[in-house]
Each structure stands twice: as structure tokens, then as C-alpha cells.
Coordinates of C-alpha atoms in Angstrom, one line a residue:
Chain A
X195 CA 190.3 137.5 237.0
X196 CA 192.7 134.7 235.5
X197 CA 192.1 131.4 237.0
X198 CA 195.9 130.7 238.4
X199 CA 197.0 127.0 238.4
X200 CA 198.2 126.1 241.8
X201 CA 201.2 123.6 241.4
X202 CA 200.5 120.4 242.8
X203 CA 203.6 118.6 245.0
X204 CA 202.7 115.2 246.4
X205 CA 206.6 114.7 247.8
X206 CA 208.2 115.9 251.0
X207 CA 211.9 116.5 249.2
X208 CA 210.1 118.4 246.6
X209 CA 207.8 120.5 248.7
X210 CA 211.1 121.5 251.1
X211 CA 213.4 122.5 247.8
X212 CA 210.3 124.2 246.6
X213 CA 210.3 126.4 249.8
X214 CA 214.0 126.9 249.6
X215 CA 214.2 128.3 246.5
X216 CA 211.5 130.1 246.9
X217 CA 213.5 131.5 250.6
X218 CA 216.7 131.8 248.4
X219 CA 215.2 134.4 246.5
X220 CA 214.0 136.4 249.7
X221 CA 210.0 135.5 249.3
X222 CA 207.9 134.7 252.1
X223 CA 205.8 131.5 252.8
X224 CA 202.4 130.9 254.2
X225 CA 200.9 127.9 254.9
X226 CA 197.1 126.8 255.1
X227 CA 196.8 123.1 256.5
X228 CA 193.9 121.5 255.8
X229 CA 192.4 118.1 255.2
X230 CA 190.2 119.1 252.1
X231 CA 187.0 119.4 251.2
X232 CA 187.3 123.1 251.3
X233 CA 184.5 125.4 252.2
X234 CA 184.3 129.2 252.6
X235 CA 186.0 129.3 256.1
X236 CA 189.6 127.5 254.2
X237 CA 189.7 130.4 251.7
X238 CA 189.2 133.1 254.3
X239 CA 192.5 131.3 256.2
X240 CA 193.9 131.6 252.4
X241 CA 192.9 135.5 252.3
X242 CA 194.8 135.7 255.2
X243 CA 197.6 133.9 254.7
X244 CA 197.8 136.3 252.0
X245 CA 198.2 139.5 254.0
X246 CA 201.5 138.0 255.9
X247 CA 203.4 136.2 253.3
X248 CA 204.2 136.6 249.4
X249 CA 203.5 132.7 248.5
X250 CA 200.9 130.5 249.8
X251 CA 201.1 126.9 250.4
X252 CA 197.7 124.8 251.1
X253 CA 198.1 121.6 252.4
X254 CA 195.3 119.3 251.8
X255 CA 196.1 116.0 253.9
X256 CA 193.8 113.8 255.6
X257 CA 195.7 112.8 258.7
X258 CA 195.5 109.1 260.1
X259 CA 197.1 110.1 263.2
X260 CA 194.5 112.6 264.8
X261 CA 191.3 109.6 264.7
X262 CA 190.5 107.3 266.9
X263 CA 189.7 103.6 265.4
X264 CA 186.1 104.3 266.2
X265 CA 185.9 108.0 264.6
X266 CA 184.9 108.9 261.3
X267 CA 188.6 108.5 259.2
X268 CA 187.2 106.6 256.6
X269 CA 184.2 108.6 255.8
X270 CA 185.6 112.5 256.2
X271 CA 184.3 114.0 253.0
X272 CA 187.2 114.8 250.4
X273 CA 186.8 116.2 247.1
X274 CA 190.2 116.7 245.4
X275 CA 189.1 118.2 242.1
X276 CA 186.5 120.4 243.8
X277 CA 189.0 121.7 246.0
X278 CA 191.6 123.0 243.1
X279 CA 188.8 124.5 241.3
X280 CA 187.7 126.6 244.2
X281 CA 191.5 127.7 244.8
X282 CA 191.7 128.6 241.6
X283 CA 189.1 130.6 241.6
X284 CA 190.1 132.4 245.2
X285 CA 191.8 136.2 244.6
X286 CA 195.2 135.7 243.5
X287 CA 194.9 131.9 243.7
X288 CA 197.5 129.7 245.5
X289 CA 201.2 128.7 244.7
X290 CA 201.1 125.2 246.3
X291 CA 199.0 122.4 246.9
X292 CA 201.0 120.1 249.0
X293 CA 199.0 116.8 249.3
X294 CA 201.2 113.9 250.0
X295 CA 199.8 110.5 249.9
X296 CA 201.1 108.9 253.5
X297 CA 203.3 111.5 255.9
X298 CA 204.2 108.4 258.0
X299 CA 205.3 105.9 255.2
X300 CA 209.2 106.1 255.8
X301 CA 209.7 102.9 253.6
X302 CA 213.7 103.2 252.9
X303 CA 214.3 103.6 256.5
X304 CA 212.5 100.8 257.7
X305 CA 215.0 98.9 254.8
X306 CA 217.9 100.0 256.6
X307 CA 217.1 98.3 259.8
X308 CA 220.4 96.2 260.4
X309 CA 218.5 93.1 258.4
X310 CA 217.1 91.7 261.4
X311 CA 214.1 89.7 260.0
X312 CA 210.6 90.6 260.8
X313 CA 207.6 91.8 258.9
X314 CA 207.3 94.8 257.2
X315 CA 205.2 98.1 258.4
X316 CA 202.6 99.1 255.8
X317 CA 203.2 102.5 256.6
X318 CA 200.2 102.6 258.5
X319 CA 199.9 104.8 261.9
X320 CA 198.5 103.3 264.7
X321 CA 195.9 105.9 265.6
X322 CA 196.0 104.7 269.4
X323 CA 198.1 105.0 272.3
X324 CA 200.1 101.8 272.1
X325 CA 201.3 100.1 275.2
X326 CA 204.5 100.1 273.7
X327 CA 205.4 101.5 270.0
X328 CA 208.0 99.0 268.8
X329 CA 209.6 97.9 266.2
X330 CA 210.4 100.2 263.2
X331 CA 206.9 102.2 262.1
X332 CA 206.5 106.0 263.2
X333 CA 206.1 106.3 267.0
X334 CA 207.4 110.0 267.8
X335 CA 204.4 112.2 269.5
X336 CA 204.4 115.3 270.2
X337 CA 201.8 116.2 273.3
X338 CA 200.9 119.5 274.7
X339 CA 200.2 118.3 277.8
X340 CA 198.0 120.8 279.9
X341 CA 196.1 122.2 277.0
X342 CA 195.5 118.9 275.3
X343 CA 193.7 117.7 278.3
X344 CA 190.4 119.4 278.4
X345 CA 187.1 119.8 275.9
X346 CA 187.6 118.1 273.0
X347 CA 190.9 116.0 274.4
X348 CA 188.3 114.4 276.8
X349 CA 186.0 112.6 274.3
X350 CA 189.2 112.3 271.4
X351 CA 191.9 111.4 273.6
X352 CA 194.5 111.2 271.1
X353 CA 193.5 113.9 268.9
X354 CA 195.5 116.7 269.8
X355 CA 198.5 114.4 270.2
X356 CA 198.0 113.7 266.4
X357 CA 197.4 117.4 265.3
X358 CA 200.3 118.8 267.2
X359 CA 202.1 115.9 265.3
X360 CA 200.9 116.0 261.9
X361 CA 201.7 119.9 262.0
X362 CA 205.0 119.7 263.5
X363 CA 205.9 117.7 260.7
X364 CA 204.2 120.1 258.1
X365 CA 206.2 122.7 259.5
X366 CA 209.5 120.8 259.1
X367 CA 208.7 119.9 255.2
X368 CA 207.1 123.0 254.2
X369 CA 209.3 125.5 256.7
X370 CA 206.5 128.0 255.9
X371 CA 207.2 131.7 257.7
X372 CA 203.4 131.8 258.9
X373 CA 201.0 129.4 258.9
X374 CA 197.1 130.5 259.6
X375 CA 194.5 128.5 261.5
X376 CA 190.8 128.7 262.0
X377 CA 189.6 130.0 265.4
X378 CA 186.3 127.7 265.0
X379 CA 189.2 124.8 265.9
X380 CA 190.0 127.0 269.3
X381 CA 191.9 124.5 271.4
X382 CA 193.6 123.2 268.4
X383 CA 194.9 126.9 267.9
X384 CA 196.4 127.5 270.9
X385 CA 197.9 124.0 271.0
X386 CA 199.5 124.9 268.3
X387 CA 200.8 128.2 269.4
X388 CA 202.0 126.6 272.5
X389 CA 203.9 123.9 270.3
X390 CA 205.3 126.5 268.5
X391 CA 206.4 128.9 271.3
X392 CA 207.4 125.6 273.6
X393 CA 209.4 124.0 270.4
X394 CA 210.9 127.6 269.2
X395 CA 209.4 126.6 265.5
X396 CA 210.4 129.7 263.5
X397 CA 207.0 129.6 262.1
X398 CA 204.4 132.7 262.9
X399 CA 200.9 131.4 263.9
X400 CA 198.2 133.4 262.9
X401 CA 194.3 132.8 264.3
X402 CA 191.9 134.0 261.8
X403 CA 187.8 134.7 263.0
X404 CA 185.6 131.6 262.1
X405 CA 183.0 132.0 259.4
X406 CA 179.8 131.0 259.8
X407 CA 176.5 130.6 257.3
X408 CA 174.1 133.0 256.9
X409 CA 172.0 130.9 259.0
X410 CA 174.9 131.0 261.7
X411 CA 176.0 127.7 261.4
X412 CA 180.0 127.9 261.9
X413 CA 181.1 126.6 258.8
X414 CA 182.6 122.8 258.8
X415 CA 183.6 119.8 256.2
X416 CA 181.4 117.3 258.8
X417 CA 178.3 119.9 258.0
X418 CA 177.6 117.8 255.0
X419 CA 176.7 115.1 256.9
X420 CA 173.6 116.7 258.5
X421 CA 170.1 116.2 257.6
X422 CA 168.2 119.6 256.7
X423 CA 166.6 118.4 260.0
X424 CA 169.7 118.4 262.1
X425 CA 171.1 121.3 260.4
X426 CA 167.7 123.1 262.2
X427 CA 168.6 121.9 265.2
X428 CA 172.3 122.6 265.2
X429 CA 171.3 126.0 264.8
X430 CA 170.7 126.1 268.8
X431 CA 174.6 126.3 269.3
X432 CA 175.3 129.3 267.2
X433 CA 172.2 131.1 268.8
X434 CA 172.9 130.4 272.2
X435 CA 176.5 131.6 271.6
X436 CA 175.1 134.9 270.4
X437 CA 172.7 135.1 273.2
X438 CA 175.3 134.4 275.9
X439 CA 177.5 137.1 274.4
X440 CA 174.5 139.4 273.8
X441 CA 173.2 139.2 277.4
X442 CA 175.8 141.1 279.3
X443 CA 175.6 138.9 282.2
X444 CA 178.7 137.6 283.6
X445 CA 178.1 134.7 285.4
X446 CA 179.8 131.6 284.2
X447 CA 177.4 128.8 285.9
X448 CA 174.4 130.6 284.4
X449 CA 175.7 131.4 280.7
X450 CA 176.9 127.6 280.7
X451 CA 173.9 126.3 282.0
X452 CA 171.9 128.5 279.2
X453 CA 173.8 127.1 276.4
X454 CA 173.5 123.2 277.3
X455 CA 169.6 124.0 277.7
X456 CA 168.9 125.5 274.3
X457 CA 171.1 122.9 272.7
X458 CA 169.5 119.8 274.3
X459 CA 165.9 121.7 274.1
X460 CA 166.6 122.0 270.3
X461 CA 168.0 118.2 270.1
X462 CA 171.3 118.1 270.3
X463 CA 173.1 115.7 272.9
X464 CA 176.0 117.5 274.5
X465 CA 179.7 116.8 274.3
X466 CA 180.8 119.7 276.5
X467 CA 180.0 123.3 276.7
X468 CA 183.1 125.3 278.8
X469 CA 184.1 128.3 279.7
X470 CA 187.7 128.9 279.7
X471 CA 190.3 131.3 279.5
X472 CA 191.1 132.3 276.2
X473 CA 194.9 131.1 276.2
X474 CA 195.5 128.7 279.2
X475 CA 191.9 127.3 278.4
X476 CA 191.7 126.7 282.0
X477 CA 187.6 126.8 283.2
X478 CA 186.8 130.1 284.7
X479 CA 185.3 130.4 288.1
X480 CA 182.2 132.9 288.8
X481 CA 184.4 134.6 291.5
X482 CA 187.5 135.0 289.2
X483 CA 185.1 136.6 286.3
X484 CA 182.6 139.1 289.2
X485 CA 186.0 140.2 291.0
X486 CA 187.4 141.9 287.6
X487 CA 190.0 139.7 287.3
X488 CA 190.5 140.6 283.6
X489 CA 190.9 139.2 280.3
X490 CA 188.9 137.1 278.2
X491 CA 187.1 134.5 278.1
X492 CA 185.6 131.8 275.4
X493 CA 182.5 129.7 275.6
X494 CA 183.6 126.5 273.9
X495 CA 181.2 123.6 272.7
X496 CA 180.7 120.3 271.2
X497 CA 177.5 118.4 270.2
X498 CA 175.9 115.5 268.5
X499 CA 173.2 115.8 266.2
X500 CA 172.7 112.4 264.8
X501 CA 175.8 111.0 263.8
X502 CA 177.6 114.4 263.1
X503 CA 179.9 116.2 266.0
X504 CA 180.0 119.7 265.7
X505 CA 181.8 122.4 267.6
X506 CA 181.6 125.9 267.9
X507 CA 183.0 128.7 270.7
X508 CA 182.3 132.4 271.5
X509 CA 185.0 134.8 272.7
X510 CA 183.8 137.0 275.0
X511 CA 186.3 140.2 276.6
X512 CA 184.7 140.8 280.0
X513 CA 185.8 143.8 282.1
Chain B
X285 CA 247.9 126.5 264.4
X286 CA 246.4 130.1 265.1
X287 CA 243.9 130.2 267.8
X288 CA 240.4 130.8 266.4
X289 CA 237.7 132.7 268.6
X290 CA 234.6 131.3 268.5
X291 CA 231.5 133.6 268.2
X292 CA 229.6 133.3 271.7
X293 CA 225.4 133.7 271.1
X294 CA 223.0 133.5 274.2
X295 CA 219.9 134.4 272.1
X296 CA 217.6 132.2 270.4
X297 CA 216.9 135.0 267.4
X298 CA 220.3 136.0 267.1
X299 CA 221.3 132.3 266.6
X300 CA 218.9 131.7 264.0
X301 CA 219.8 134.8 262.5
X302 CA 223.6 133.9 262.1
X303 CA 222.6 130.6 260.6
X304 CA 220.0 132.0 258.1
X305 CA 222.3 134.4 257.0
X306 CA 225.3 132.1 256.6
X307 CA 223.1 129.7 254.6
X308 CA 222.3 132.4 252.1
X309 CA 225.2 132.6 251.5
X310 CA 225.6 128.8 250.7
X311 CA 227.2 127.4 253.8
X312 CA 226.4 124.3 255.2
X313 CA 226.0 124.0 258.8
X314 CA 226.8 121.2 261.7
X315 CA 225.4 121.4 265.6
X316 CA 227.2 119.1 268.1
X317 CA 224.9 119.2 270.8
X318 CA 226.7 119.1 274.1
X319 CA 226.1 120.0 278.1
X320 CA 229.3 121.2 278.2
X321 CA 232.7 120.1 280.3
X322 CA 233.8 119.1 277.4
X323 CA 236.3 116.0 276.5
X324 CA 237.9 114.2 273.8
X325 CA 234.7 112.7 273.1
X326 CA 232.8 115.7 272.8
X327 CA 236.0 117.2 270.5
X328 CA 235.9 113.8 267.9
X329 CA 232.1 114.8 267.6
X330 CA 232.9 118.1 266.2
X331 CA 235.9 116.8 264.3
X332 CA 233.0 114.4 262.7
X333 CA 230.8 117.2 262.1
X334 CA 233.3 119.0 260.0
X335 CA 233.4 116.1 257.7
X336 CA 229.7 117.0 256.7
X337 CA 229.5 120.8 256.8
X338 CA 231.6 124.0 256.7
X339 CA 230.6 125.8 259.8
X340 CA 230.5 124.4 263.1
X341 CA 228.0 125.1 266.1
X342 CA 228.5 123.7 269.2
X343 CA 226.0 124.3 271.7
X344 CA 226.5 124.5 275.8
X345 CA 223.4 123.9 277.8
X346 CA 222.9 121.6 280.7
X347 CA 219.1 120.9 280.1
X348 CA 217.0 120.7 283.0
X349 CA 214.2 119.2 281.3
X350 CA 216.1 116.1 281.3
X351 CA 216.6 115.8 285.0
X352 CA 214.5 113.9 287.5
X353 CA 214.2 116.2 290.9
X354 CA 216.5 113.5 292.4
X355 CA 219.1 113.5 290.4
X356 CA 222.3 115.5 289.8
X357 CA 221.2 118.6 287.8
X358 CA 222.4 120.8 290.4
X359 CA 226.2 119.3 291.0
X360 CA 226.5 118.6 287.0
X361 CA 230.2 119.6 286.4
X362 CA 230.6 122.9 284.4
X363 CA 233.7 124.5 283.5
X364 CA 232.3 127.3 280.3
X365 CA 235.8 129.1 280.1
X366 CA 237.7 125.8 279.9
X367 CA 235.3 124.3 276.9
X368 CA 236.1 127.8 275.3
X369 CA 240.1 127.1 275.6
X370 CA 239.3 123.8 274.5
X371 CA 237.2 124.9 271.0
X372 CA 239.5 127.3 270.7
X373 CA 242.4 124.9 270.3
X374 CA 240.3 122.3 268.2
X375 CA 241.8 121.7 264.9
X376 CA 239.9 124.7 262.7
X377 CA 238.1 125.9 265.9
X378 CA 234.4 126.0 266.2
X379 CA 232.2 129.1 264.3
X380 CA 229.6 129.3 267.2
X381 CA 229.0 128.5 270.7
X382 CA 225.1 128.5 271.5
X383 CA 225.2 129.5 275.3
X384 CA 221.7 130.1 276.3
X385 CA 220.7 130.8 279.9
X386 CA 217.1 129.3 279.8
X387 CA 215.4 127.8 276.5
X388 CA 212.5 127.5 278.5
X389 CA 211.8 131.2 279.3
X390 CA 209.3 132.8 277.4
X391 CA 208.3 135.6 279.2
X392 CA 207.3 138.1 276.9
X393 CA 204.4 135.5 275.6
X394 CA 203.3 135.0 279.4
X395 CA 203.2 139.0 279.3
X396 CA 200.6 138.7 276.8
X397 CA 198.0 136.2 278.5
X398 CA 195.0 138.2 278.2
X399 CA 195.3 140.0 281.9
X400 CA 194.1 137.3 283.7
X401 CA 195.7 137.6 287.2
X402 CA 197.9 135.1 288.6
X403 CA 201.2 134.0 289.4
X404 CA 204.3 134.6 286.7
X405 CA 206.0 131.6 286.1
X406 CA 210.0 132.1 286.7
X407 CA 210.4 130.3 283.4
X408 CA 211.1 127.1 285.5
X409 CA 210.6 124.1 283.5
X410 CA 209.3 121.1 285.7
X411 CA 211.3 117.8 285.2
X412 CA 208.4 116.0 286.7
X413 CA 205.3 114.2 284.7
X414 CA 202.8 117.1 285.9
X415 CA 198.9 115.7 286.2
X416 CA 197.9 118.5 284.0
X417 CA 200.7 121.4 283.2
X418 CA 198.3 124.1 283.3
X419 CA 199.0 127.8 283.0
X420 CA 201.3 129.4 280.4
X421 CA 204.7 127.7 281.3
X422 CA 206.3 125.1 279.5
X423 CA 203.9 122.1 278.5
X424 CA 204.8 120.8 274.9
X425 CA 207.0 117.4 275.4
X426 CA 207.9 115.0 272.6
X427 CA 208.0 111.8 273.4
X428 CA 209.5 108.5 271.2
X429 CA 206.8 106.2 272.5
X430 CA 208.5 102.8 272.1
X431 CA 212.2 103.5 271.9
X432 CA 212.2 105.7 275.6
X433 CA 210.7 102.9 277.4
X434 CA 213.6 100.1 277.9
X435 CA 216.8 100.4 279.1
X436 CA 217.9 104.1 280.3
X437 CA 214.2 105.2 280.5
X438 CA 213.2 102.7 283.0
X439 CA 215.4 104.3 285.9
X440 CA 215.3 108.0 284.4
X441 CA 211.4 108.0 283.4
X442 CA 211.6 112.0 281.9
X443 CA 214.9 111.6 280.8
X444 CA 214.1 110.7 277.3
X445 CA 211.0 113.3 276.9
X446 CA 213.6 115.7 278.2
X447 CA 216.4 115.3 275.7
X448 CA 213.8 114.9 272.4
X449 CA 212.4 118.1 273.4
X450 CA 215.4 120.0 273.9
X451 CA 217.1 118.4 271.3
X452 CA 213.6 119.6 268.9
X453 CA 214.1 122.8 270.4
X454 CA 217.7 123.2 269.4
X455 CA 217.3 122.3 265.8
X456 CA 214.4 124.6 265.6
X457 CA 216.3 127.5 266.7
X458 CA 219.5 126.9 265.1
X459 CA 218.5 124.9 261.6
X460 CA 221.5 123.1 261.3
X461 CA 221.8 121.2 258.3
X462 CA 223.9 118.1 260.3
X463 CA 224.1 117.2 263.6
X464 CA 226.4 114.6 265.3
X465 CA 225.7 112.6 268.7
X466 CA 227.8 110.2 270.5
X467 CA 227.1 106.2 270.3
X468 CA 228.2 106.0 273.8
X469 CA 224.4 107.7 274.4
X470 CA 223.2 104.8 272.3
X471 CA 219.6 105.0 273.2
X472 CA 219.7 108.5 273.2
X473 CA 221.2 108.5 269.5
X474 CA 219.0 106.1 268.3
X475 CA 215.6 108.4 269.9
X476 CA 217.0 111.3 268.1
X477 CA 217.5 109.6 264.8
X478 CA 214.0 108.2 265.4
X479 CA 212.7 111.5 265.9
X480 CA 214.0 113.3 263.2
X481 CA 212.8 110.6 260.8
X482 CA 208.9 110.8 262.7
X483 CA 208.7 114.5 262.5
X484 CA 210.6 115.3 259.1
X485 CA 213.4 117.4 260.7
X486 CA 215.5 118.6 257.6
X487 CA 218.3 117.7 259.2
X488 CA 221.0 114.5 259.2
X489 CA 221.9 112.7 261.9
X490 CA 224.9 111.3 262.1
X491 CA 226.3 108.9 265.4
X492 CA 229.9 109.3 266.3
X493 CA 232.0 106.0 267.7
X494 CA 232.7 106.2 271.3
X495 CA 236.0 107.6 272.8
X496 CA 237.7 105.5 275.8
X497 CA 240.1 106.6 277.9
X498 CA 243.4 104.7 277.4
X499 CA 242.3 102.6 280.6
X500 CA 239.3 101.6 278.6
X501 CA 236.7 103.4 280.6
X502 CA 234.3 105.2 278.3
X503 CA 234.6 108.8 278.4
X504 CA 231.9 111.2 279.8
X505 CA 231.5 114.7 282.2
X506 CA 230.6 112.2 285.3
X507 CA 233.8 110.8 285.2
X508 CA 235.4 113.5 287.2
X509 CA 233.6 112.5 290.1
X510 CA 234.7 108.9 290.7
X511 CA 237.3 108.0 293.2
X512 CA 240.3 106.3 292.2
X513 CA 239.1 103.6 293.7
X514 CA 235.7 103.5 291.9
X515 CA 237.4 104.3 288.5
X516 CA 239.5 101.0 288.9
X517 CA 236.3 99.0 289.6
X518 CA 234.4 100.7 286.4
X519 CA 237.1 99.5 284.5
X520 CA 235.3 95.8 284.7
X521 CA 232.4 97.6 282.7
X522 CA 234.7 98.0 279.1
X523 CA 236.7 94.8 280.2
X524 CA 233.5 92.6 280.1
X525 CA 231.8 94.1 277.0
X526 CA 235.4 93.8 275.3
X527 CA 235.3 90.1 276.5
X528 CA 232.1 89.6 275.1
X529 CA 233.1 90.8 271.7
X530 CA 236.1 88.9 271.3
X531 CA 234.6 85.9 272.8
X532 CA 232.5 84.8 269.6
X533 CA 229.7 83.2 271.8
X534 CA 226.1 84.3 270.4
X535 CA 224.0 83.1 273.2
X536 CA 223.0 86.1 274.7
X537 CA 221.5 85.1 277.9
X538 CA 225.6 83.9 278.4
X539 CA 227.3 86.9 277.3
X540 CA 224.4 89.0 279.1
X541 CA 224.9 86.8 282.6
X542 CA 228.9 87.3 282.0
X543 CA 229.0 90.9 281.9
X544 CA 226.5 91.2 284.8
X545 CA 228.6 89.0 286.9
X546 CA 232.1 90.7 285.8
X547 CA 230.3 94.0 287.4
X548 CA 229.3 92.8 290.1
X549 CA 232.3 91.3 291.5
X550 CA 234.0 94.1 291.0
X551 CA 231.8 96.0 293.2
X552 CA 229.5 97.9 290.7
X553 CA 225.4 98.2 291.1
X554 CA 223.9 97.0 288.1
X555 CA 221.0 98.9 287.1
X556 CA 220.8 96.9 283.7
X557 CA 222.6 95.3 281.3
X558 CA 220.2 94.8 278.2
X559 CA 221.3 93.0 274.7
X560 CA 219.1 94.6 272.1
X561 CA 218.5 95.1 268.1
X562 CA 220.8 97.9 267.3
X563 CA 218.0 100.0 265.7
X564 CA 214.5 98.8 267.1
X565 CA 216.5 98.4 270.8
X566 CA 214.0 95.2 271.2
X567 CA 215.4 92.6 273.3
X568 CA 216.9 90.2 271.3
X569 CA 216.5 86.3 272.3
X570 CA 218.8 83.8 271.8
X571 CA 216.7 81.8 269.4
X572 CA 216.9 84.7 267.0
X573 CA 220.4 85.5 267.3
X574 CA 221.4 81.6 266.8
X575 CA 218.6 81.0 264.1
X576 CA 220.8 83.4 262.2
X577 CA 218.5 86.1 261.9
X578 CA 221.0 88.0 261.3
X579 CA 221.9 92.3 261.8
X580 CA 223.5 93.5 264.6
X581 CA 222.9 93.6 268.3
X582 CA 224.4 95.6 270.9
X583 CA 225.0 95.2 274.8
X584 CA 224.0 98.4 276.9
X585 CA 224.7 98.4 280.0
X586 CA 224.1 101.2 282.9
X587 CA 226.2 100.8 286.3
X588 CA 226.6 102.9 289.5
X589 CA 230.0 102.9 290.9
X590 CA 229.3 104.9 294.5
X591 CA 227.4 108.0 293.3
X592 CA 228.3 107.9 289.9
X593 CA 225.9 106.3 287.3
X594 CA 227.9 105.0 284.3
X595 CA 226.9 104.0 281.2
X596 CA 228.6 102.0 278.1
X597 CA 227.7 99.9 275.2
X598 CA 229.2 97.5 272.7
X599 CA 228.0 97.0 269.3
X600 CA 228.0 93.1 268.1
X601 CA 227.5 92.5 264.4
X602 CA 226.2 88.3 264.4
X603 CA 226.0 86.6 261.3

């Protein structure tokens, strides 16, 4: 298989011009947004995107807007050269890697600001919710007000605001026909779907099944920070979720308790375990399940092993 | 001059298809978003749009998302047939009138929701800030967190959230190259500019000078609700603003006081009178002006005459 070099684009205008010239030739464009440090899970998203679009753009951008000040922005793993090599050896490769330096730098625009003297912003986006944005820096945020509140939104209050906003920016810059997201980040996927519907983006959002390592651990760029012992402990998540799916019991409170207990017993610290409706992400109570209300539920988990926070989930279609 | 019939499109997909087919032919598209009940001010926006784009779309849509429950959504004036006639007699006419029935109706999408039984939403968008959106209805909102807070944002807390969101929807549906907004709605114009920059919309935003009636009153669809006496009183706004501009005095506190006093003396009820930086909309204090900090300021006014709330503003370029 021939190795295909992706074109690397770092500039917004160039990126949009590329899409527009391809679209003018009748091509369709698929986007796979990533924060880099690619693994098999990302490559499966690319393979999925290939089914829906003729040309593939992979964005590699660690978005400061979705990290709180106390989170792991500065230590988020990166290996750009390794990423490019992985992309080259992917079947059919990818067409463009969009790797901007800073998506929140509006330098030129700020120069135009009426001449009133003030210190220049540094193009640094604030991660925290300011009392008042003010000035000339980035201050526009997209909120998906219901879906963003539960689960990861509780422990990471600015996370989904940052994700929705950067995805909207990427959509507006890259103008893809299709964008593929992993269902490992279940809440994120549902939030992006909702945002696209509510804001009428002309993008088809596709959710892609998560990829697990052979031992069952959900693939994540953050797994690299687990010690061998922590990794072994972390398998309690996938094991307990599989158990819940196989068990055939559909009493939410029991399912939830057994997942929590398994993870705790293995040495994990629970952030949350919740059983929710697959689309609205509203908590499901036992009566709804046992009354045959139907539809799908999903068990979502976030837990700490040492300094690493892992998430995982399992969809269960109940009668 | 021949009368040109605009094409009337009420469906999102049809609208986007129209733009895409025109763009494929190399045409550029200009958008003038309106809530209908068109007056000379709107027609001046269309004339401005003609300078920047080959084809013109005028949207006519009274956006429920920007009205609070206690505001005048139900009585907002409308005259669709009259609007079409005005557009027909505009020089060069307009190409499309986009007049959707309900931009927040996602009926099909809700049907797909896993089958969990619950009452259907009616496609009605809530105007108020909910504690938790929940369910399957519209819940994505764009906030321009700094600029939205002052002036009109104080007395109309969900207004700019609704405006930014519907404009983003219109941009995504219509995909214009250029969009024209009136500087009469000064804060709105700056918010849209900022949103476009921060979210990387591929739309050029143009601000267009406001149009006044012969007596000086800023044109507004809401002027129709002024009694002759209220209209006479309301002239105090434009008179006091012109006075401020001509006066050559540049002490903010004095300018502000004189505008407030003139409007009150005429029988108006002040919502706000503020003197702010033209771009950041931050309040300007006297030291900044008199120290020759330079740049432009704008005096913004909102005041009630009877049951009608009017806004107006005046840009002043200080040294």
C-alpha cells in the first residue's frame, strides 16, 4: 500500500479555500476532529468517515477552551510526527490535516478597535466562566443548556461549552458535509448532534462505536498515563459494564449499584455512574424501564485511577 | 422600472439548496435579516447589500427566541403582503424572501428519540432561561458573554441570546457571503460582528447607518404604535443626541446628563443612556476621553414613551 502524505494546513483561510475548491469540483468532505495523540479509536473514526465522504480532513488541535484551570491542558499528550505517520499508514490515508496554532487568535480584528488604548489580549482564551468577558478577546460560547448539565458537565463545568464552541468553529472553517465523533465520548456526541440540529448546521453527524483494547479498556489518549497497576484496576469499568449488559436485569438502581461497587472494589474513585436515556440523557428510573416504556438506555461512567480520569459507557436496548 | 417578483421560500432545505446552486454558478449572496413590517430603514439595508453581493435574500421571521414572556411578541406588527410589495418596488428588487414558519420545529428529529414515551414538544421555543432544558426541544444558545450584558441586555436578559442564535441559524441555512445589519440596533450589530469573528463564520458583516424620518425619529417597526403625542415627545431622543454631537463638549457625565434630562423633560421614561466604546461597548469615563485616549464613542439610548420602548444612538468620534 502506497503511503499517502496528507496536506498539512495551519491557516483558517487556506483551510476554507481548500474545501470550497473541492466542493466546486463536486467532492464531499468528511471531518474527524481530534486533539491528536491518535490511537486505533481515532483511526476507526477515519475509516467510518471514508464511508460517507470522498475526502477526509483530520483536525489536530488541543482546544484550550474546554479545559478548566485545574485540568490537564499542559500535560495533555501530543506527538504530531507520530500522528502523521499513523495517518499515512491508514488505508487510503487522509487528505488534509488541519493543525492550527491558535483558533482564538483574532489579532487583526483587535487592531481595528477604534484606537482606544488598552493592553492587547494575547489570543489566550479564558477557560473559566468570567463575570463579564469585556474587552476585545474571545467571548462567544455555545451552550447546549440541557444536555451539558449532567454527568461530565457536573465535574467539568466549562467542558461542553468549550467543545461545542470549538466544533462550531471547525465546522465554519472546514465546512464539512459529514463529521464523525466517537460514542466513547457519549455525552459529547449527543451534545454535538443537538447543536447541529438546533443551529441548523449543514453537517451530518455520525456517531461511531468505541474501540477497546484487547483487555477491554476503552481506548483513550489519556491511557498512556496509567501505571500498569492502575490499568489493571481500570479494567473494572469495562468488566462491570459488560456484566450489566449481559445480566439481563433491568432494574436501574441495581445495575448502577453493581457498577459502582465493582469499580470501587478495584480501587477506582467514582466521579459518576448514571443510567440515562440515550438521546435526552435524562436519568431513567426503574418504573420507566419495568413498565416497558421502551427505547434505549446507556450506562455512563467516569472514574479516577490515580491521577487519570477515565470515561466509558455501554448502550443497552431494553424492551 | 419593471417589478420583480421575489421567490418566496419557506423551507430550510430548499433555502440552502438555492444558495448552493447559485454559489456553484459563481454568484455571491447577500442576506438582510428582518422581522418584517419593512420600512425605509430595511430598504436601505437591501441597497447596501446590493453593493456587496450579486443576489439578495431578505429573511422575514419574527423570532420568538428573542422575546421574553412579558414582551410584545404577540403584538409585533406584521404585514407580509405589504412587505412583498415594498420589496418588489425596490430598485433591482430582491431575489428571495425567506419566510419560514417555525425555525425551532425539529419534528422529525424528535420522532427518532429511542421510543421512550413522553409528550411531544410543540416546536415552541421557550423564551426564558430554564433551570434545565431537558427533553428533546431546542436548547442550544449562543452567548456573546461580555457584549450581551450591558444596555439592552440588562432590561431584556434573553434578547441577545435569542438574536445571536437565530442569526447563526439563518447563516447556516442561507449560507450568505455578506449580511447587513442596521447600526440603529447598535449593540446587536456589535454582538453579531463578534459572534461571526469568534465562531469563524464565513460571512462578512456590514453595519449600515440608521435611517431617520424627516422629523428625526429613528425608523422602527414599533413606531406605528406611538400616538401622535408620544411621537412628538419621542423626538426628544434624536434632538438631544444631535445636540450632544454638535456640542463639542466631551465630558461624558455632562453629555449623559443632558440627554437624560431632555428625554425626561419631554415625558419619556429612561431605560438607559450610556456612553460606551464603539467596539467593546464598555462604559467610557471622563478621564479616558479628556486624556485624548482617542477612538470612537457612542451614546446609546433606550426610553419608553407610553407602551413603546424606543432605542437610538449617536456615534461620536473624539480626538
